[in-house]
Short mmCIF file of N, CA, C and O in Angstrom, two decimals:
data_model
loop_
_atom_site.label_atom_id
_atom_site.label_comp_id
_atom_site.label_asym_id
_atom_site.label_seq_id
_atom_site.Cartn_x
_atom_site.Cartn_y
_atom_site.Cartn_z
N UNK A 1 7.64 14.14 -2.54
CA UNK A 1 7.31 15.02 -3.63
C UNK A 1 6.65 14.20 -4.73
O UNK A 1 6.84 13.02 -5.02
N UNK A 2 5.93 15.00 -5.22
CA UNK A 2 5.41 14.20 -7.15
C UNK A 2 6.21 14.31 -8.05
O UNK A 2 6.86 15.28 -8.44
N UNK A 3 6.15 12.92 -8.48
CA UNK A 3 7.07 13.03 -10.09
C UNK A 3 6.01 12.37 -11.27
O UNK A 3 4.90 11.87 -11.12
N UNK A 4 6.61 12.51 -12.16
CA UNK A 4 5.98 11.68 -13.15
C UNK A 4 6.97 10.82 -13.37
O UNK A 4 8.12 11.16 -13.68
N UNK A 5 6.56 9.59 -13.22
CA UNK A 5 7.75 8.06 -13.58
C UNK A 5 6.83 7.22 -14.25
O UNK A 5 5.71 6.76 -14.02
N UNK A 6 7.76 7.15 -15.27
CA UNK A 6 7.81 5.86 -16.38
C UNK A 6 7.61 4.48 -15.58
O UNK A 6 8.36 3.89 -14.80
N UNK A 7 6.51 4.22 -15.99
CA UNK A 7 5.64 2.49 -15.10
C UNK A 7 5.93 1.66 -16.62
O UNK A 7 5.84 0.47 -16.30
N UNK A 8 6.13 1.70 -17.60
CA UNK A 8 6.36 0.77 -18.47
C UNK A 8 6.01 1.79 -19.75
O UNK A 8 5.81 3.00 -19.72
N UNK A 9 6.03 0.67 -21.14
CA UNK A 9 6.22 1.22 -22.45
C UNK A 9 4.88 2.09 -22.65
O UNK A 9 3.80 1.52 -22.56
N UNK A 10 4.94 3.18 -22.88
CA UNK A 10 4.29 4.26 -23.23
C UNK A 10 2.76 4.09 -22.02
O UNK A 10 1.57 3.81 -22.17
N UNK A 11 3.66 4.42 -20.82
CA UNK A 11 2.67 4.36 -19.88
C UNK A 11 3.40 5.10 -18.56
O UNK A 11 4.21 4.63 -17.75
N UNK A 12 2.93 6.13 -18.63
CA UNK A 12 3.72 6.74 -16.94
C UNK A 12 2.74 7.16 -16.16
O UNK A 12 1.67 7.17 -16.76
N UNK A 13 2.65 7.67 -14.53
CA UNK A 13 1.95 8.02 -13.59
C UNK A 13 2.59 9.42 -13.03
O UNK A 13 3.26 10.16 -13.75
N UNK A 14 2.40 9.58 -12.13
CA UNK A 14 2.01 10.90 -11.33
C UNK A 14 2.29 9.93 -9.80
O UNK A 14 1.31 9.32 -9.38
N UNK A 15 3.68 9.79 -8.96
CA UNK A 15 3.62 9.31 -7.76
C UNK A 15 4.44 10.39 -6.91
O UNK A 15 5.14 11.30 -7.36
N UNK A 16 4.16 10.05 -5.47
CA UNK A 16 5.44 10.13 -4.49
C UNK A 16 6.27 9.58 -5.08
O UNK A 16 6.18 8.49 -5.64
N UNK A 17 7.54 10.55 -4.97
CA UNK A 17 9.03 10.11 -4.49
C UNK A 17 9.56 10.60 -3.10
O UNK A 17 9.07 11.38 -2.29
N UNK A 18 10.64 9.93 -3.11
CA UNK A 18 11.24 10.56 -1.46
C UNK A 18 11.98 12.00 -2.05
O UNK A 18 12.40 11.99 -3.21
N UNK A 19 12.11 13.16 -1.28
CA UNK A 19 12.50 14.26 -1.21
C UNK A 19 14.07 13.66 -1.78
O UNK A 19 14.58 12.54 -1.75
N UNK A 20 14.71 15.39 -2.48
CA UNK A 20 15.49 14.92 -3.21
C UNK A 20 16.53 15.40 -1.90
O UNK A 20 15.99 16.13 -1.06
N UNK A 21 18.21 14.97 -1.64
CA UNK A 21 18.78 15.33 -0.88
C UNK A 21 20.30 15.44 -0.95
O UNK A 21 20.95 14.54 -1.48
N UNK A 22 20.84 16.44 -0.47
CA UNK A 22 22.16 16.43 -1.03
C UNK A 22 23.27 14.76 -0.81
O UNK A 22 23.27 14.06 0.20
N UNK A 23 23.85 14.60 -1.70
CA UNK A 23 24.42 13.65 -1.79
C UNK A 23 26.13 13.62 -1.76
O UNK A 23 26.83 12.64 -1.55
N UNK A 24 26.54 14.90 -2.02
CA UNK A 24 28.11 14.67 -2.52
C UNK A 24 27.74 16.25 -2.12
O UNK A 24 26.65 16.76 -1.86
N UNK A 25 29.16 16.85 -2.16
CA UNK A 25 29.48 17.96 -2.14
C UNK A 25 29.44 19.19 -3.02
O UNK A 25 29.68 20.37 -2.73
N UNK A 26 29.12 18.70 -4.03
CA UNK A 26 28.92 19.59 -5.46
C UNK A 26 27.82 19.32 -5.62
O UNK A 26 27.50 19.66 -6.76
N UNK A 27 27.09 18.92 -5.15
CA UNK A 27 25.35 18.70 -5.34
C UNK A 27 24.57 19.92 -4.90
O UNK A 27 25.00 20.63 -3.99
N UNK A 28 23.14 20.26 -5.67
CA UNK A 28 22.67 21.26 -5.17
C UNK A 28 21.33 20.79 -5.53
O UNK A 28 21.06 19.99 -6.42
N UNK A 29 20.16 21.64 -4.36
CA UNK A 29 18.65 20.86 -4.67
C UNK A 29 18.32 21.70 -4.75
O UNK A 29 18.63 22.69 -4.09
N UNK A 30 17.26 21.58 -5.95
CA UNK A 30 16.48 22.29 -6.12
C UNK A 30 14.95 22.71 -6.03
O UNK A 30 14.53 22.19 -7.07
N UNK A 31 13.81 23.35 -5.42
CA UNK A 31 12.77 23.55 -5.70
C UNK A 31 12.22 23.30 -6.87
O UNK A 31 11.79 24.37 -7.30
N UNK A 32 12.00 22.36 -7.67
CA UNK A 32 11.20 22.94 -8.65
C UNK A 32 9.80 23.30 -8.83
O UNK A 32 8.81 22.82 -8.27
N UNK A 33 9.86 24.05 -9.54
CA UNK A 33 8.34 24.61 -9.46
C UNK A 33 7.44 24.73 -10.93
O UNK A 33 6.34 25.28 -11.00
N UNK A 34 8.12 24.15 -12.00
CA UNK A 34 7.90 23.81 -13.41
C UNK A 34 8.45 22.57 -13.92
O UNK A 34 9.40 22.19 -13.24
N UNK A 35 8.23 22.00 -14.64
CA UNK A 35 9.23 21.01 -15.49
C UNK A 35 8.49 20.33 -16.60
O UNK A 35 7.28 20.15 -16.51
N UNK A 36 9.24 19.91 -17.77
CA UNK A 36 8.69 19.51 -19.11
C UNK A 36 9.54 18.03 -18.98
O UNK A 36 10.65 17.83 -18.50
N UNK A 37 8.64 17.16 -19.55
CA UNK A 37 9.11 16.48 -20.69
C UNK A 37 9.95 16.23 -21.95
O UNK A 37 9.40 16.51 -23.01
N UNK A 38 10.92 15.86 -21.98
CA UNK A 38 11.95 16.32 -23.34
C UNK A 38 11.92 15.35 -24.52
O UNK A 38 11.41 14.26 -24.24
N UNK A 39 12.24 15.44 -25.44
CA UNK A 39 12.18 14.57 -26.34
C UNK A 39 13.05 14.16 -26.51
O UNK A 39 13.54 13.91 -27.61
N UNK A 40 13.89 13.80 -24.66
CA UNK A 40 14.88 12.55 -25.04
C UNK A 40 14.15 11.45 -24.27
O UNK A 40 14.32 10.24 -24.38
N UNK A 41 13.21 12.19 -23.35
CA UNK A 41 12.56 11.19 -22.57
C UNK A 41 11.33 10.35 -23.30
O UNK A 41 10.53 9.63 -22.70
N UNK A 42 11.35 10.56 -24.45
CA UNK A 42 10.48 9.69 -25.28
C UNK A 42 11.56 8.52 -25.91
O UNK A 42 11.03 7.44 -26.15
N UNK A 43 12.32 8.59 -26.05
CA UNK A 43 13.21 7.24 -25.82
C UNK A 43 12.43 6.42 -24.99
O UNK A 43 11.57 5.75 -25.55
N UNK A 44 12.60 6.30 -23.34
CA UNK A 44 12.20 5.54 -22.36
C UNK A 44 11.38 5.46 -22.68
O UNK A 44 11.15 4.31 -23.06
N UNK A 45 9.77 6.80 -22.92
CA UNK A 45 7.99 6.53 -23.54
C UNK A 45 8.12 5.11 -24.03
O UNK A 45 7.83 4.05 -23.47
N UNK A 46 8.82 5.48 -25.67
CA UNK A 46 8.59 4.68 -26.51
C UNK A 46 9.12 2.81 -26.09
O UNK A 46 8.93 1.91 -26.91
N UNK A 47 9.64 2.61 -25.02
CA UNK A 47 10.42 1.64 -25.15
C UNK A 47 11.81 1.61 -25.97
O UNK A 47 12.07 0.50 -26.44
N UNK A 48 12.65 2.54 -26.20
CA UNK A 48 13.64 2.33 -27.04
C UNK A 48 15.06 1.98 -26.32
O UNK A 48 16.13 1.61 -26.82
N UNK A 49 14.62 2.26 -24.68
CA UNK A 49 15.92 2.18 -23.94
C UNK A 49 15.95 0.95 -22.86
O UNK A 49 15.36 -0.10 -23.09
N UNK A 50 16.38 1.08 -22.18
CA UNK A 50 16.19 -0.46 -21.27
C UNK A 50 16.24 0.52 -19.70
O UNK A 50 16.71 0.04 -18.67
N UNK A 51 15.72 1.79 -19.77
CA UNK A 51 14.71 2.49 -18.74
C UNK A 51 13.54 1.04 -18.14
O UNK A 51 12.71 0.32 -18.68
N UNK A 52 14.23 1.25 -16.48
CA UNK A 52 13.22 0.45 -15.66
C UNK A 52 12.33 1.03 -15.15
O UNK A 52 12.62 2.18 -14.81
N UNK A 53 10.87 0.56 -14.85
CA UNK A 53 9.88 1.02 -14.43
C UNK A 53 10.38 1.95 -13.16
O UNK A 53 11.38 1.53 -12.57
N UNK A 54 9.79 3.13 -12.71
CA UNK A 54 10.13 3.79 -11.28
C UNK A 54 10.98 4.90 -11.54
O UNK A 54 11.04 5.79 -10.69
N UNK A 55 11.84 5.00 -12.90
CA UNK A 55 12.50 6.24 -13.69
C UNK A 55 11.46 7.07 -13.52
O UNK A 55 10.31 6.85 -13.87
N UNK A 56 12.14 8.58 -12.66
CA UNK A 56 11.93 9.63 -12.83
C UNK A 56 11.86 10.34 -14.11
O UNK A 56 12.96 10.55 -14.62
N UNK A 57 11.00 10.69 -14.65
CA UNK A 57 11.08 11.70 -16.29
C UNK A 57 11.55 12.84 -15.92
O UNK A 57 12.02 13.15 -14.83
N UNK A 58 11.37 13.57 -17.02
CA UNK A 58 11.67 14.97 -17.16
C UNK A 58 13.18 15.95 -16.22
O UNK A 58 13.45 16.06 -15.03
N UNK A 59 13.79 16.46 -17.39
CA UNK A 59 14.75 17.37 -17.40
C UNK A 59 14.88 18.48 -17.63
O UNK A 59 16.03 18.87 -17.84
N UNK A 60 13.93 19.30 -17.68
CA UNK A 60 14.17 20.43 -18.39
C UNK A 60 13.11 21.12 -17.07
O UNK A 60 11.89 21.08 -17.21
N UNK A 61 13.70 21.67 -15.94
CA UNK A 61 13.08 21.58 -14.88
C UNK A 61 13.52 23.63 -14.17
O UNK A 61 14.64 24.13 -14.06
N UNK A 62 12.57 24.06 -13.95
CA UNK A 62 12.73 25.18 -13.07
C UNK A 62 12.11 25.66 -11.84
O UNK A 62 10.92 25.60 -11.55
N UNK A 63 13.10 26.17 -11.12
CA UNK A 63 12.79 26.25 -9.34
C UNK A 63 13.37 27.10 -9.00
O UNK A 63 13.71 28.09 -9.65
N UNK A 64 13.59 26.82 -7.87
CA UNK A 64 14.75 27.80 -6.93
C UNK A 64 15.45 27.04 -6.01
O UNK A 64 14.91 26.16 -5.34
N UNK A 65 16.56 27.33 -5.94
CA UNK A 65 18.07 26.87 -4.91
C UNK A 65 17.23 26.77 -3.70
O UNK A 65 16.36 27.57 -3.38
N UNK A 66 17.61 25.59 -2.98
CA UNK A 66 17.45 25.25 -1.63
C UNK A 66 18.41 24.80 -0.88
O UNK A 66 18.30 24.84 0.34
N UNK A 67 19.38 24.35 -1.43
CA UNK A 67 20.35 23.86 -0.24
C UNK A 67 21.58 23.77 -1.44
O UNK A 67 21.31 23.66 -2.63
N UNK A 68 22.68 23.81 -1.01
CA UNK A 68 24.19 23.68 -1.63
C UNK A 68 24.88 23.11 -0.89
O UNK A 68 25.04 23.41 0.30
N UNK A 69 25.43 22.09 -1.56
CA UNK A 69 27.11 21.28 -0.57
C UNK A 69 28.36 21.98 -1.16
O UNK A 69 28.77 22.54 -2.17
N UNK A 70 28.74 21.57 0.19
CA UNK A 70 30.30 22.44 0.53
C UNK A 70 30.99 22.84 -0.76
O UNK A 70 31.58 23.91 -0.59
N UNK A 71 31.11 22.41 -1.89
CA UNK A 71 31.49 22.83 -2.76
C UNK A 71 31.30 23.22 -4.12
O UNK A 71 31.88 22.97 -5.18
N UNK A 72 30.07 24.08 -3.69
CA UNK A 72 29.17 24.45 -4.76
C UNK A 72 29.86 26.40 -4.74
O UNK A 72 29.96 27.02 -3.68
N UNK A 73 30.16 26.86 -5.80
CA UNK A 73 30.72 28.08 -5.20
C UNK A 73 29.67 29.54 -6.04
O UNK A 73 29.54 30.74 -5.81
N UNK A 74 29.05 28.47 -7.19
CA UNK A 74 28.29 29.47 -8.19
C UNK A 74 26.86 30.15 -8.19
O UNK A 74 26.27 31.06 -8.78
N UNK A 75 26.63 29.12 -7.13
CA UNK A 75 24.97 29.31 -6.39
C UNK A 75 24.57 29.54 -5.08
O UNK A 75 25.30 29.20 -4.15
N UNK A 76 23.49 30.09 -4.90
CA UNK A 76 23.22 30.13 -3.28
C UNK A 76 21.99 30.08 -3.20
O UNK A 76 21.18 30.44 -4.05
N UNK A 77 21.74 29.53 -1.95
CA UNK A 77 19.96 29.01 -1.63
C UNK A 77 19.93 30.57 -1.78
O UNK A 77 20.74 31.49 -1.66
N UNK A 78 18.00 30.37 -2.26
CA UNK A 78 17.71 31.82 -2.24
C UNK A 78 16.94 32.23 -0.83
O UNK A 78 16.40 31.54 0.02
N UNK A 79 17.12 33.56 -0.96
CA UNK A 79 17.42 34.04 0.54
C UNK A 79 15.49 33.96 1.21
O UNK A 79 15.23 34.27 2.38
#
């Protein structure tokens, strides 16, 4: 998939990452199909954090349910 990751101080790209995948049991993946930039992630922009190059940005992200582990009880892939 594409992300935008932080390559150094006020410098990010547009790469592949590997697909995201359930990990634990309360984990859930999501499609996204939007996502912003936040203005906490200008911390890392600016250099203010000790964010290493290859950080994924952005949090403020919308999609749709794709997969749920075993103990996810509030969501469901959409149909």
């Amino acid at each position: 998939m594409r992300a935008v990751v932080y390559t150094g101080v006020r410098t990010v790209a547009v790469r592949e990452v590997p697909d995201a995948t359930l990990e634990a049991e309360t984990d859930a993946v999501v499609r996204i199909s939007s996502a912003a930039l936040c203005g906490t992630d200008l911390h890392m922009y600016d250099g203010r954090t000790s964010a290493e190059p290859g950080l994924v940005l952005g949090h403020e992200p919308l999609g749709v349910v794709q997969e749920v582990g075993s103990a996810v009880q509030t969501v469901r892939p959409a149909a």
